[in-house]
Coordinates of C-alpha atoms in Angstrom, one line a residue:
X1 CA 33.6 -1.7 -56.6
X2 CA 31.6 -4.7 -57.8
X3 CA 28.4 -3.9 -59.6
X4 CA 26.3 -5.7 -57.0
X5 CA 27.9 -3.7 -54.2
X6 CA 27.3 -0.5 -56.0
X7 CA 23.6 -1.3 -56.5
X8 CA 23.3 -2.2 -52.8
X9 CA 24.9 1.1 -51.7
X10 CA 22.6 3.1 -53.9
X11 CA 19.6 1.3 -52.4
X12 CA 20.8 2.0 -48.9
X13 CA 21.4 5.7 -49.7
X14 CA 18.0 6.2 -51.3
X15 CA 15.7 3.9 -49.2
X16 CA 13.4 5.9 -46.9
X17 CA 12.2 2.8 -45.0
X18 CA 15.4 1.4 -43.6
X19 CA 15.1 0.3 -40.0
X20 CA 17.4 1.9 -37.5
X21 CA 17.9 2.3 -33.8
X22 CA 16.6 5.4 -32.1
X23 CA 18.2 6.1 -28.8
X24 CA 16.9 8.3 -26.0
X25 CA 18.7 9.1 -22.8
X26 CA 16.5 9.8 -19.7
X27 CA 17.9 10.8 -16.3
X28 CA 15.1 10.5 -13.7
X29 CA 15.3 13.4 -11.2
X30 CA 13.1 15.4 -8.8
X31 CA 12.3 18.8 -10.1
X32 CA 11.5 21.6 -7.6
X33 CA 8.8 24.2 -7.9
X34 CA 6.7 22.5 -10.6
X35 CA 3.4 24.4 -11.0
X36 CA 1.4 23.4 -14.1
X37 CA -2.0 24.4 -12.7
X38 CA -0.7 27.8 -11.4
X39 CA -2.1 27.1 -8.0
X40 CA 0.7 25.4 -6.0
X41 CA 4.4 24.7 -6.3
X42 CA 5.5 21.2 -5.6
X43 CA 8.4 18.9 -6.6
X44 CA 7.7 16.3 -9.3
X45 CA 9.6 13.6 -11.1
X46 CA 11.0 14.8 -14.4
X47 CA 13.6 13.9 -17.0
X48 CA 16.9 15.5 -17.7
X49 CA 16.1 18.4 -15.3
X50 CA 12.7 19.3 -16.8
X51 CA 9.0 18.6 -16.3
X52 CA 6.9 17.3 -17.9
X53 CA 9.1 14.5 -19.3
X54 CA 9.6 14.9 -23.1
X55 CA 7.3 13.3 -25.6
X56 CA 8.5 10.3 -27.5
X57 CA 7.9 10.3 -31.2
X58 CA 9.3 7.3 -33.2
X59 CA 9.0 5.5 -36.5
X60 CA 7.8 1.9 -36.4
X61 CA 10.6 0.7 -38.6
X62 CA 13.1 1.7 -35.9
X63 CA 14.0 -0.1 -32.7
X64 CA 13.8 2.1 -29.7
X65 CA 16.4 2.0 -26.9
X66 CA 15.7 4.2 -23.8
X67 CA 18.8 4.6 -21.6
X68 CA 17.6 5.3 -18.1
X69 CA 19.6 6.6 -15.2
X70 CA 17.7 6.6 -11.9
X71 CA 18.8 9.6 -9.9
X72 CA 15.8 9.3 -7.6
X73 CA 16.0 8.1 -4.0
X74 CA 13.9 5.0 -4.6
X75 CA 13.8 2.2 -7.2
X76 CA 12.1 3.1 -10.5
X77 CA 11.0 1.6 -13.8
X78 CA 9.5 2.7 -17.1
X79 CA 6.5 1.0 -18.7
X80 CA 5.9 1.7 -22.4
X81 CA 2.1 1.2 -22.1
X82 CA 0.6 -1.0 -24.8
X83 CA 3.8 -2.4 -26.2
X84 CA 4.0 -6.2 -26.8
X85 CA 7.7 -6.8 -26.0
X86 CA 7.4 -10.1 -27.8
X87 CA 9.0 -12.8 -25.7
X88 CA 11.0 -10.2 -23.7
X89 CA 8.5 -9.3 -21.0
X90 CA 11.4 -8.3 -18.7
X91 CA 11.5 -5.1 -20.7
X92 CA 7.9 -4.3 -19.7
X93 CA 8.7 -2.3 -16.6
X94 CA 6.2 -3.6 -14.2
X95 CA 8.0 -3.6 -10.8
X96 CA 7.6 -6.9 -9.0
X97 CA 6.3 -8.7 -12.1
X98 CA 8.9 -8.1 -14.9
X99 CA 11.7 -6.6 -12.8
X100 CA 12.9 -5.6 -9.3
X101 CA 13.4 -2.0 -10.4
X102 CA 16.3 0.2 -11.2
X103 CA 18.0 1.0 -7.8
X104 CA 18.9 4.6 -6.9
X105 CA 22.0 5.5 -8.9
X106 CA 21.5 2.5 -11.2
X107 CA 21.1 2.4 -15.0
X108 CA 19.1 0.3 -17.4
X109 CA 18.5 0.2 -21.2
X110 CA 14.9 -0.6 -22.1
X111 CA 14.8 -2.1 -25.6
X112 CA 11.4 -1.7 -27.4
X113 CA 11.5 -3.7 -30.7
X114 CA 9.1 -1.6 -32.7
X115 CA 10.4 -2.9 -36.0
X116 CA 9.2 -6.4 -35.2
X117 CA 6.1 -5.7 -33.1
X118 CA 3.7 -4.7 -35.9
X119 CA 2.4 -1.9 -33.7
X120 CA 1.7 1.8 -34.4
X121 CA -0.5 4.5 -33.1
X122 CA -0.9 6.4 -29.8
X123 CA 0.7 5.1 -26.6
X124 CA 2.3 6.6 -23.5
X125 CA 5.2 5.9 -21.2
X126 CA 5.1 6.0 -17.4
X127 CA 6.7 4.7 -14.2
X128 CA 5.3 1.4 -12.9
X129 CA 6.9 1.6 -9.4
X130 CA 5.6 2.9 -6.1
X131 CA 3.2 5.4 -7.6
X132 CA 5.8 7.5 -9.3
X133 CA 3.7 8.3 -12.2
X134 CA 1.3 10.1 -9.8
X135 CA 4.3 12.3 -9.0
X136 CA 4.7 13.2 -12.7
X137 CA 6.8 10.5 -14.4
X138 CA 4.6 10.1 -17.5
X139 CA 4.7 11.3 -21.2
X140 CA 3.1 10.7 -24.6
X141 CA 4.6 8.0 -26.9
X142 CA 3.6 8.1 -30.6
X143 CA 4.5 5.4 -33.2
X144 CA 4.3 6.4 -36.8
X145 CA 3.9 3.7 -39.5
X146 CA 5.5 4.0 -42.9
X147 CA 2.0 4.7 -44.3
X148 CA -1.0 5.9 -42.2
X149 CA -4.4 4.5 -43.0
X150 CA -6.0 7.9 -42.9
X151 CA -4.7 11.1 -44.5
X152 CA -4.7 14.5 -42.7
X153 CA -2.8 17.7 -42.9
X154 CA -1.2 17.9 -39.4
X155 CA -1.4 16.2 -36.1
X156 CA -1.3 17.1 -32.4
X157 CA -1.1 15.1 -29.2
X158 CA -3.6 16.1 -26.5
X159 CA -2.3 15.1 -23.0
X160 CA -5.0 14.9 -20.3
X161 CA -4.1 14.3 -16.7
X162 CA -5.1 14.8 -13.1
X163 CA -2.7 16.6 -10.7
X164 CA -2.1 16.4 -7.0
X165 CA -0.5 19.0 -4.8
X166 CA 0.6 16.4 -2.3
X167 CA 3.2 13.7 -3.1
X168 CA 2.1 10.1 -3.7
X169 CA 3.6 8.8 -0.4
X170 CA 1.6 11.3 1.6
X171 CA -1.6 10.5 -0.3
X172 CA -1.1 6.7 0.0
X173 CA -0.7 6.8 3.7
X174 CA -4.0 8.6 4.1
X175 CA -5.7 6.3 1.6
X176 CA -4.6 3.0 3.2
X177 CA -5.5 3.8 6.7
X178 CA -8.0 2.7 9.4
X179 CA -9.1 6.4 9.3
X180 CA -10.4 5.7 5.8
X181 CA -12.3 2.4 6.2
X182 CA -14.6 3.2 3.2
X183 CA -11.6 3.5 0.8
X184 CA -12.3 7.0 -0.4
X185 CA -9.6 7.7 -3.0
X186 CA -7.5 10.9 -3.0
X187 CA -9.3 13.4 -5.1
X188 CA -7.1 15.4 -7.5
X189 CA -6.4 19.1 -6.9
X190 CA -6.6 20.0 -10.6
X191 CA -7.2 18.8 -14.1
X192 CA -4.5 19.4 -16.8
X193 CA -4.6 19.6 -20.5
X194 CA -1.5 20.3 -22.7
X195 CA -0.4 19.7 -26.2
X196 CA 2.5 18.2 -28.2
X197 CA 3.6 18.1 -31.8
X198 CA 6.3 15.8 -33.1
X199 CA 8.7 15.5 -30.1
X200 CA 8.0 18.8 -28.4
X201 CA 5.3 20.3 -26.2
X202 CA 3.5 23.4 -27.4
X203 CA 4.4 26.6 -25.5
X204 CA 2.0 28.9 -23.7
X205 CA -0.2 31.5 -25.4
X206 CA 1.7 34.7 -26.1
X207 CA 1.3 37.3 -23.4
X208 CA 0.6 34.8 -20.6
X209 CA 3.0 34.5 -17.6
X210 CA 3.1 30.8 -16.4
X211 CA 5.2 29.7 -13.4
X212 CA 8.9 29.8 -14.3
X213 CA 9.8 26.1 -14.0
X214 CA 7.0 24.9 -16.3
X215 CA 6.8 28.1 -18.4
X216 CA 8.0 26.3 -21.6
X217 CA 4.7 24.4 -21.8
X218 CA 1.2 25.8 -22.1
X219 CA -1.3 24.3 -19.7
X220 CA -5.1 24.6 -19.5
X221 CA -6.2 28.2 -20.4
X222 CA -2.6 29.0 -21.4
X223 CA -2.6 26.2 -24.0
X224 CA -3.9 26.4 -27.5
X225 CA -4.0 24.5 -30.8
X226 CA -3.2 26.7 -33.9
X227 CA -5.7 25.7 -36.6
X228 CA -5.8 26.9 -40.2
X229 CA -9.1 27.1 -42.1
X230 CA -10.0 24.0 -44.1
X231 CA -7.2 21.8 -42.8
X232 CA -7.9 18.4 -41.3
X233 CA -6.1 17.6 -38.1
X234 CA -5.5 14.4 -36.2
X235 CA -5.7 14.8 -32.5
X236 CA -4.2 12.0 -30.4
X237 CA -5.9 12.1 -27.0
X238 CA -4.2 10.4 -24.1
X239 CA -5.5 10.2 -20.5
X240 CA -2.4 10.0 -18.3
X241 CA -4.3 10.3 -15.0
X242 CA -3.8 8.4 -11.8
X243 CA -7.6 8.4 -11.1
X244 CA -9.7 10.8 -13.1
X245 CA -11.6 9.9 -16.3
X246 CA -12.3 12.7 -18.7
X247 CA -14.9 13.9 -21.2
X248 CA -13.4 15.8 -24.1
X249 CA -14.9 17.9 -26.8
X250 CA -14.3 21.0 -29.0
X251 CA -16.9 23.7 -29.3
X252 CA -18.0 24.4 -32.9
X253 CA -16.1 21.3 -34.4
X254 CA -17.1 17.8 -35.2
X255 CA -14.9 14.8 -34.4
X256 CA -14.5 11.4 -36.0
X257 CA -12.8 8.5 -34.1
X258 CA -10.2 6.8 -36.2
X259 CA -8.0 5.0 -33.6
X260 CA -8.4 3.4 -30.2
X261 CA -5.5 2.2 -28.1
X262 CA -3.3 1.7 -31.2
X263 CA -6.0 0.1 -33.3
X264 CA -7.1 1.9 -36.4
X265 CA -10.9 1.9 -36.7
X266 CA -13.4 2.9 -39.4
X267 CA -14.4 6.5 -39.0
X268 CA -17.1 7.0 -36.4
X269 CA -18.6 10.4 -35.8
X270 CA -18.7 11.5 -32.1
X271 CA -19.7 14.6 -30.2
X272 CA -17.6 14.0 -27.2
X273 CA -15.0 11.5 -26.1
X274 CA -15.2 9.7 -22.8
X275 CA -11.7 8.6 -22.0
X276 CA -10.8 6.5 -18.9
X277 CA -7.4 6.4 -17.3
X278 CA -4.7 5.0 -19.7
X279 CA -7.0 5.0 -22.7
X280 CA -6.1 6.7 -26.0
X281 CA -8.3 7.9 -28.9
X282 CA -7.4 9.6 -32.2
X283 CA -10.0 11.8 -33.8
X284 CA -10.0 13.7 -37.1
X285 CA -11.2 17.3 -36.9
X286 CA -11.7 19.5 -39.9
X287 CA -11.1 23.2 -39.2
X288 CA -13.7 25.8 -39.9
X289 CA -13.5 28.0 -43.0
X290 CA -13.5 31.3 -41.2
X291 CA -11.2 33.0 -38.7
X292 CA -13.7 35.2 -37.0
X293 CA -13.7 33.3 -33.7
X294 CA -11.5 31.0 -31.6
X295 CA -13.1 28.1 -29.9
X296 CA -13.0 26.4 -26.5
X297 CA -11.6 22.9 -25.9
X298 CA -13.2 21.2 -22.9
X299 CA -11.6 18.6 -20.7
X300 CA -14.0 17.8 -17.9
X301 CA -13.2 15.2 -15.2
X302 CA -15.8 12.5 -14.5
X303 CA -16.6 13.6 -10.9
X304 CA -19.0 10.6 -10.5
X305 CA -15.8 8.7 -9.6
X306 CA -15.0 11.0 -6.7
X307 CA -16.5 10.4 -3.2
X308 CA -16.6 14.1 -2.7
X309 CA -15.9 17.1 -5.0
X310 CA -13.9 19.6 -2.9
X311 CA -15.1 23.2 -3.2
X312 CA -11.6 24.3 -4.3
X313 CA -11.5 21.8 -7.2
X314 CA -12.3 23.0 -10.7
X315 CA -13.0 19.7 -12.5
X316 CA -13.8 21.4 -15.8
X317 CA -10.8 23.0 -17.6
X318 CA -10.6 24.6 -20.9
X319 CA -8.0 25.4 -23.5
X320 CA -8.6 26.7 -27.0
X321 CA -8.4 26.3 -30.8
X322 CA -6.9 29.5 -32.2
X323 CA -7.6 30.7 -35.7
X324 CA -6.7 34.4 -35.2
X325 CA -4.8 36.1 -32.4
X326 CA -7.2 39.1 -32.7
X327 CA -10.4 37.0 -32.5
X328 CA -12.4 36.4 -29.3
X329 CA -12.9 33.0 -27.6
X330 CA -16.3 31.3 -28.1
X331 CA -17.2 29.0 -25.1
X332 CA -20.5 27.2 -25.5
X333 CA -20.4 25.9 -21.9
X334 CA -21.6 22.5 -20.8
X335 CA -23.2 19.7 -22.9
X336 CA -26.7 18.5 -22.1
X337 CA -25.5 15.0 -21.0
X338 CA -22.3 13.0 -20.8
X339 CA -22.1 9.6 -22.4
X340 CA -19.5 6.8 -22.9
X341 CA -17.9 5.8 -26.2
X342 CA -19.6 2.7 -27.5
X343 CA -16.3 1.0 -28.0
X344 CA -17.6 -2.5 -28.6
X345 CA -19.4 -1.2 -31.8
X346 CA -16.2 0.3 -33.3
X347 CA -14.8 -1.7 -36.3
X348 CA -11.0 -2.2 -36.8
X349 CA -9.7 -1.4 -40.3
X350 CA -7.6 -4.5 -40.2
X351 CA -9.8 -7.6 -39.9
X352 CA -9.0 -10.2 -37.3
X353 CA -11.7 -12.8 -36.9
X354 CA -12.6 -14.1 -33.4
X355 CA -11.1 -17.5 -32.7
X356 CA -12.9 -20.0 -30.5
X357 CA -12.0 -19.9 -26.8
X358 CA -10.1 -22.8 -25.1
X359 CA -9.9 -21.4 -21.6
X360 CA -11.8 -19.0 -19.4
X361 CA -10.6 -16.9 -16.4
X362 CA -13.4 -15.3 -14.4
X363 CA -12.6 -12.4 -12.2
X364 CA -15.0 -10.6 -9.9
X365 CA -14.1 -7.2 -8.4
X366 CA -14.9 -6.3 -4.9
X367 CA -13.7 -3.7 -2.3
X368 CA -14.2 -4.2 1.4
X369 CA -12.9 -3.2 4.8
X370 CA -10.5 -5.9 5.8
X371 CA -9.4 -7.5 9.0
X372 CA -6.8 -4.8 9.7
X373 CA -9.4 -2.0 9.3
X374 CA -8.2 -0.8 5.9
X375 CA -10.1 -0.9 2.7
X376 CA -8.6 -3.1 -0.1
X377 CA -9.5 -4.4 -3.5
X378 CA -10.0 -8.0 -4.4
X379 CA -10.3 -10.3 -7.4
X380 CA -12.4 -13.3 -6.4
X381 CA -12.0 -12.4 -2.7
X382 CA -8.2 -12.2 -2.8
X383 CA -6.1 -9.0 -2.7
X384 CA -2.9 -9.0 -4.8
X385 CA 0.5 -8.6 -3.2
X386 CA 3.8 -8.4 -5.2
X387 CA 5.8 -11.6 -4.8
X388 CA 9.4 -11.4 -3.5
X389 CA 10.7 -12.8 -6.8
X390 CA 9.4 -11.0 -9.9
X391 CA 7.3 -13.6 -11.7
X392 CA 9.3 -13.5 -14.9
X393 CA 12.3 -14.7 -13.0
X394 CA 10.3 -17.5 -11.4
X395 CA 9.0 -18.5 -14.8
X396 CA 12.5 -18.7 -16.2
X397 CA 14.1 -20.6 -13.3
X398 CA 11.6 -23.1 -12.0
X399 CA 12.1 -25.6 -14.8
X400 CA 9.2 -28.0 -15.3
X401 CA 7.6 -26.6 -12.1
X402 CA 7.1 -23.3 -13.9
X403 CA 3.7 -24.6 -15.1
X404 CA 2.4 -24.8 -11.5
X405 CA 0.4 -21.7 -10.8
X406 CA 0.7 -22.0 -7.0
X407 CA 4.4 -21.4 -7.2
X408 CA 3.8 -17.7 -8.2
X409 CA 1.5 -16.9 -5.3
X410 CA -2.2 -16.0 -5.3
X411 CA -3.9 -14.5 -8.3
X412 CA -1.5 -16.1 -10.8
X413 CA -2.9 -17.9 -13.8
X414 CA -0.9 -20.2 -16.1
X415 CA -1.9 -20.5 -19.7
X416 CA -0.4 -22.6 -22.4
X417 CA 1.1 -21.4 -25.7
X418 CA -1.6 -20.4 -28.2
X419 CA -4.4 -21.0 -25.7
X420 CA -7.4 -18.7 -26.6
X421 CA -8.3 -17.2 -23.3
X422 CA -11.5 -15.4 -22.3
X423 CA -10.9 -13.1 -19.3
X424 CA -14.3 -12.2 -17.9
X425 CA -14.1 -9.3 -15.6
X426 CA -17.2 -8.7 -13.4
X427 CA -17.3 -5.3 -11.6
X428 CA -19.1 -5.9 -8.3
X429 CA -17.8 -2.5 -7.0
X430 CA -19.8 0.7 -6.9
X431 CA -17.4 2.6 -9.1
X432 CA -16.0 2.4 -12.7
X433 CA -12.7 0.7 -13.3
X434 CA -10.3 0.8 -16.3
X435 CA -8.5 -2.6 -16.8
X436 CA -5.2 -2.8 -18.7
X437 CA -3.5 -6.0 -19.8
X438 CA 0.2 -5.8 -20.5
X439 CA 1.8 -7.6 -23.5
X440 CA -1.5 -8.0 -25.5
X441 CA -4.3 -6.3 -27.2
X442 CA -7.5 -8.2 -26.5
X443 CA -10.7 -8.5 -28.5
X444 CA -13.6 -7.0 -26.7
X445 CA -16.2 -9.7 -27.5
X446 CA -18.9 -8.9 -25.0
X447 CA -20.3 -6.5 -22.5
X448 CA -23.1 -6.9 -20.0
X449 CA -25.0 -4.2 -18.1
X450 CA -25.7 -6.5 -15.1
X451 CA -23.7 -9.6 -14.9
X452 CA -26.0 -11.0 -12.2
X453 CA -29.1 -10.9 -14.4
X454 CA -30.8 -13.7 -16.2
X455 CA -32.2 -11.2 -18.7
X456 CA -30.3 -11.6 -22.0
X457 CA -31.0 -7.9 -22.7
X458 CA -28.9 -7.0 -19.7
X459 CA -26.5 -9.9 -19.7
X460 CA -26.3 -11.2 -23.3
X461 CA -24.5 -14.4 -24.1
X462 CA -21.2 -14.2 -26.0
X463 CA -21.7 -14.3 -29.8
X464 CA -19.2 -16.7 -31.2
X465 CA -17.7 -16.4 -34.7
X466 CA -17.6 -12.6 -34.8
X467 CA -15.9 -11.4 -38.0
X468 CA -13.9 -8.5 -36.6
X469 CA -14.3 -7.6 -32.9
X470 CA -12.9 -4.4 -31.5
X471 CA -9.4 -4.6 -30.1
X472 CA -7.8 -2.5 -27.4
X473 CA -5.6 -2.7 -24.3
X474 CA -7.6 -0.8 -21.7
X475 CA -11.3 -1.2 -21.1
X476 CA -13.5 0.7 -18.7
X477 CA -16.2 -1.4 -16.9
X478 CA -19.0 0.4 -15.0
X479 CA -20.5 -0.8 -11.7
X480 CA -22.2 -4.2 -12.0
X481 CA -21.2 -4.4 -15.7
X482 CA -18.9 -7.0 -17.1
X483 CA -16.6 -7.3 -20.1
X484 CA -15.2 -10.4 -21.8
X485 CA -11.7 -10.0 -23.2
X486 CA -10.4 -12.7 -25.6
X487 CA -6.7 -13.1 -26.2
X488 CA -4.5 -15.5 -28.0
X489 CA -1.6 -16.6 -25.8
X490 CA 1.1 -16.0 -28.4
X491 CA 3.5 -14.0 -26.3
X492 CA 5.5 -16.2 -23.8
X493 CA 6.4 -14.4 -20.6
X494 CA 4.6 -12.9 -17.6
X495 CA 2.0 -10.2 -18.0
X496 CA 0.2 -8.0 -15.5
X497 CA -3.6 -7.3 -15.7
X498 CA -4.7 -4.6 -13.3
X499 CA -7.0 -1.6 -12.7
X500 CA -5.1 1.4 -14.0
X501 CA -6.5 3.7 -11.3
X502 CA -3.2 3.9 -9.3
X503 CA -4.9 3.8 -5.9
X504 CA -6.7 0.6 -6.8
X505 CA -3.6 -1.1 -8.0
X506 CA -1.9 -0.1 -4.7
X507 CA -4.6 -1.9 -2.7
X508 CA -4.4 -5.1 -4.8
X509 CA -6.6 -5.0 -7.9
X510 CA -4.3 -7.1 -10.1
X511 CA -3.5 -10.6 -11.4
X512 CA -0.4 -12.2 -13.1
X513 CA -0.8 -14.0 -16.4
X514 CA 2.0 -16.7 -16.6
X515 CA 2.1 -17.4 -20.3
X516 CA 3.7 -20.5 -21.9
X517 CA 6.5 -20.9 -19.3
X518 CA 8.3 -23.9 -20.9
X519 CA 8.5 -22.0 -24.2
X520 CA 9.6 -18.9 -22.5
X521 CA 12.5 -20.8 -21.0
X522 CA 13.7 -21.8 -24.5
X523 CA 13.9 -18.2 -25.7
X524 CA 16.1 -15.2 -24.7
X525 CA 16.9 -14.5 -21.1
X526 CA 17.0 -11.2 -19.2
X527 CA 20.3 -9.3 -19.1
X528 CA 22.6 -9.9 -16.1
X529 CA 22.1 -6.3 -14.9
X530 CA 18.5 -7.1 -14.0
X531 CA 19.7 -9.8 -11.6
X532 CA 22.3 -7.3 -10.3
X533 CA 19.5 -4.8 -9.6
X534 CA 17.6 -7.4 -7.6
X535 CA 20.7 -8.2 -5.6
X536 CA 21.4 -4.5 -5.0
X537 CA 17.8 -4.1 -3.6
X538 CA 18.1 -7.2 -1.5
X539 CA 15.6 -9.2 -3.5
X540 CA 15.9 -12.8 -4.7
X541 CA 15.7 -13.5 -8.4
X542 CA 15.2 -17.2 -8.9
X543 CA 12.8 -19.9 -7.6
X544 CA 9.2 -19.5 -6.6
X545 CA 7.5 -16.4 -5.4
X546 CA 9.7 -16.3 -2.3
X547 CA 12.9 -17.6 -3.9
X548 CA 12.6 -21.3 -3.1
X549 CA 12.9 -24.3 -5.5
X550 CA 9.4 -25.5 -4.5
X551 CA 5.8 -25.2 -5.7
X552 CA 4.3 -25.4 -2.2
X553 CA 6.7 -23.8 0.3
X554 CA 5.8 -20.1 0.1
X555 CA 6.7 -19.2 3.7
X556 CA 7.4 -15.5 3.9
X557 CA 5.2 -14.5 1.0
X558 CA 3.3 -11.2 1.6
X559 CA -0.4 -12.1 2.0
X560 CA -3.5 -10.2 3.0
X561 CA -5.1 -8.3 4.5
X562 CA -8.1 -10.6 4.4
X563 CA -11.9 -10.1 4.5
X564 CA -13.2 -9.9 8.0
X565 CA -14.1 -13.2 9.7
X566 CA -17.5 -13.3 11.4
X567 CA -17.3 -13.3 15.2
X568 CA -15.8 -11.1 17.8
X569 CA -12.0 -11.1 17.3
X570 CA -9.6 -8.3 18.2
X571 CA -8.8 -7.4 14.7
X572 CA -12.4 -7.5 13.7
X573 CA -13.3 -5.2 16.5
X574 CA -10.6 -2.7 15.4
X575 CA -11.9 -2.9 11.9
X576 CA -15.5 -2.4 13.0
X577 CA -14.7 0.6 15.1
X578 CA -12.6 2.0 12.1
X579 CA -15.9 3.0 10.4
X580 CA -16.4 5.7 13.1
X581 CA -12.7 6.6 13.4
X582 CA -12.8 9.7 11.2
X583 CA -15.7 11.1 13.3
X584 CA -13.9 10.3 16.5
X585 CA -10.7 11.9 15.3
X586 CA -12.7 15.0 14.5
X587 CA -14.3 15.1 17.9
X588 CA -10.9 14.6 19.7
X589 CA -9.3 17.3 17.6
X590 CA -12.1 19.8 18.3
X591 CA -12.0 19.1 22.0
X592 CA -8.3 19.5 22.1
X593 CA -8.2 22.7 20.2
X594 CA -11.1 24.1 22.4
X595 CA -8.8 23.5 25.4
X596 CA -6.0 25.4 23.6
X597 CA -3.8 22.4 22.9
X598 CA -1.8 21.5 19.9
X599 CA -1.9 17.9 18.6
X600 CA -0.5 16.4 15.5
X601 CA -2.5 14.0 13.3
X602 CA -0.3 11.1 14.4
X603 CA -1.0 11.9 18.1
X604 CA -4.7 12.1 17.4
X605 CA -4.7 8.8 15.6
X606 CA -2.7 7.2 18.4
X607 CA -5.1 8.5 21.0
X608 CA -8.1 7.0 19.1
X609 CA -6.2 3.6 18.6
X610 CA -5.6 3.5 22.3
X611 CA -9.3 4.1 23.0
X612 CA -10.4 1.4 20.5
X613 CA -7.9 -1.1 22.0
X614 CA -9.1 -0.4 25.5
X615 CA -12.7 -0.8 24.5
X616 CA -11.9 -4.1 22.7
X617 CA -10.1 -5.3 25.9
X618 CA -13.1 -4.4 28.0
X619 CA -15.4 -6.2 25.6
X620 CA -13.2 -9.3 25.6
X621 CA -13.1 -9.4 29.4
X622 CA -16.9 -9.2 29.4
X623 CA -17.2 -12.1 27.0
X624 CA -14.7 -14.2 29.0
X625 CA -16.8 -13.6 32.1
X626 CA -20.0 -14.5 30.3
X627 CA -18.5 -17.9 29.1
X628 CA -17.6 -19.1 32.6

């Protein structure tokens, strides 16, 4: 053997930092009799015959390949939340944007190039198709760098989530309905908290008897974190909910924030963490020096987001920190007042100065009862509908026309390579919203408390030239507040920006960012199997949003519903009467049952629809008579 070859072999054998390929095989299946809250058995979407799906725990010098088999009865995808997928946005997993979806019985390999993305920290993976993550397809995803910025003795991942006893399809039908003109979102049946370490979940507390199918994992009061006196622990907290934000704290222990959405930050003491849907925080917690007591961990849902709080719902769940199996549990109860994390004041440990903006996209959020009687979300008065052709395929096949935003359908914005873009989101809705941008981590350069105000104390101007603004990928914006997100368009492809409350995404609170299309066309292209998937699902995969080689002919594109038009029109009448539909349904049901009859919900709704239509017809006849 040549001397040079021998030296190389020795280096290979002894190097701890060599990049490799970590492969994971996931078979997506329905799992029967899942019961994490101990209250109700239901089926949920799991992986390889188990629920919850297993945690992912990967080194950042590896490339990750997730081999997915879809054994469900509907198309599915996986979105590795927060990953950049540099110039390969077709691996992003957003159905209708970056792919058509894996058809039932199909397979796909998601390639996540961690070794070239310069990313590490706390993330998660979830379905991005037809609400499947509401039904359980979600798991933590932790990326370990070769050298952490902070030192600690051990780490745990804390998974927070809301939980529904009904399946997503049932809930969605009730949500998008003329019987729900106010748009009241489905309220979860339970809150969940459970823990992971490395690539495994922590089991239940010894002596407890959880439901058999989910008995390998400790949930809520059956879950505990084993602490040893004097050790410092990193807790990676992830909110995997579909709707609920959480407030998280540990009795008798201090916390210091050190990471936000994959960005290491300077230590910041905090008494409780407010964590919106899809956000992540890491905190350092130093254990106490005695073992005389165990301590409660609190995970309280933000019930201000719910239209009503059902009597059966316990929004405040607890687990525990255990020092000694023989010690009692100390639970100090509620805090005096909840508060949000002041994320804009956090300071990243790696300095990235704020570049000057070259383009601004302003988005105003509103919800309203539409012309079909249902409640939908809008950006700038328009509700988002998925195009027939996923936008990434349009971007790569339209040639020079790919720079025309209209070709992608409404709420599509084209930006040039290396544009510095301000996305200003103004929340005109009554509720809070967590907004997530795929493919980027934005600088949070400004917030306002009232975007309509002329008072600079409430609506301050953007400060240019900031030395090191906070960076994250999911920001919560309260009612009438705004946030300004600055990105550098350095990732050619198509990227989704949307509210991460699943119910709000379902009713159109999203846009598409079409980034550097001409450069994207010069780089890699999607694997053929993705086009095969589209064909198998009967969907086009080239041309504009409806599959035509045109920037203007979008006939057949799903549009609407639209805000109501003033004036007496049949659809407007139906929508107007929708506001009393729930009450009418109740009266019809009561009357029917008093007479001893049996009537399904569908029959009741049909009865009310007929009455509304008859009333509209009578009103129309009266107007026609009056105009003669």
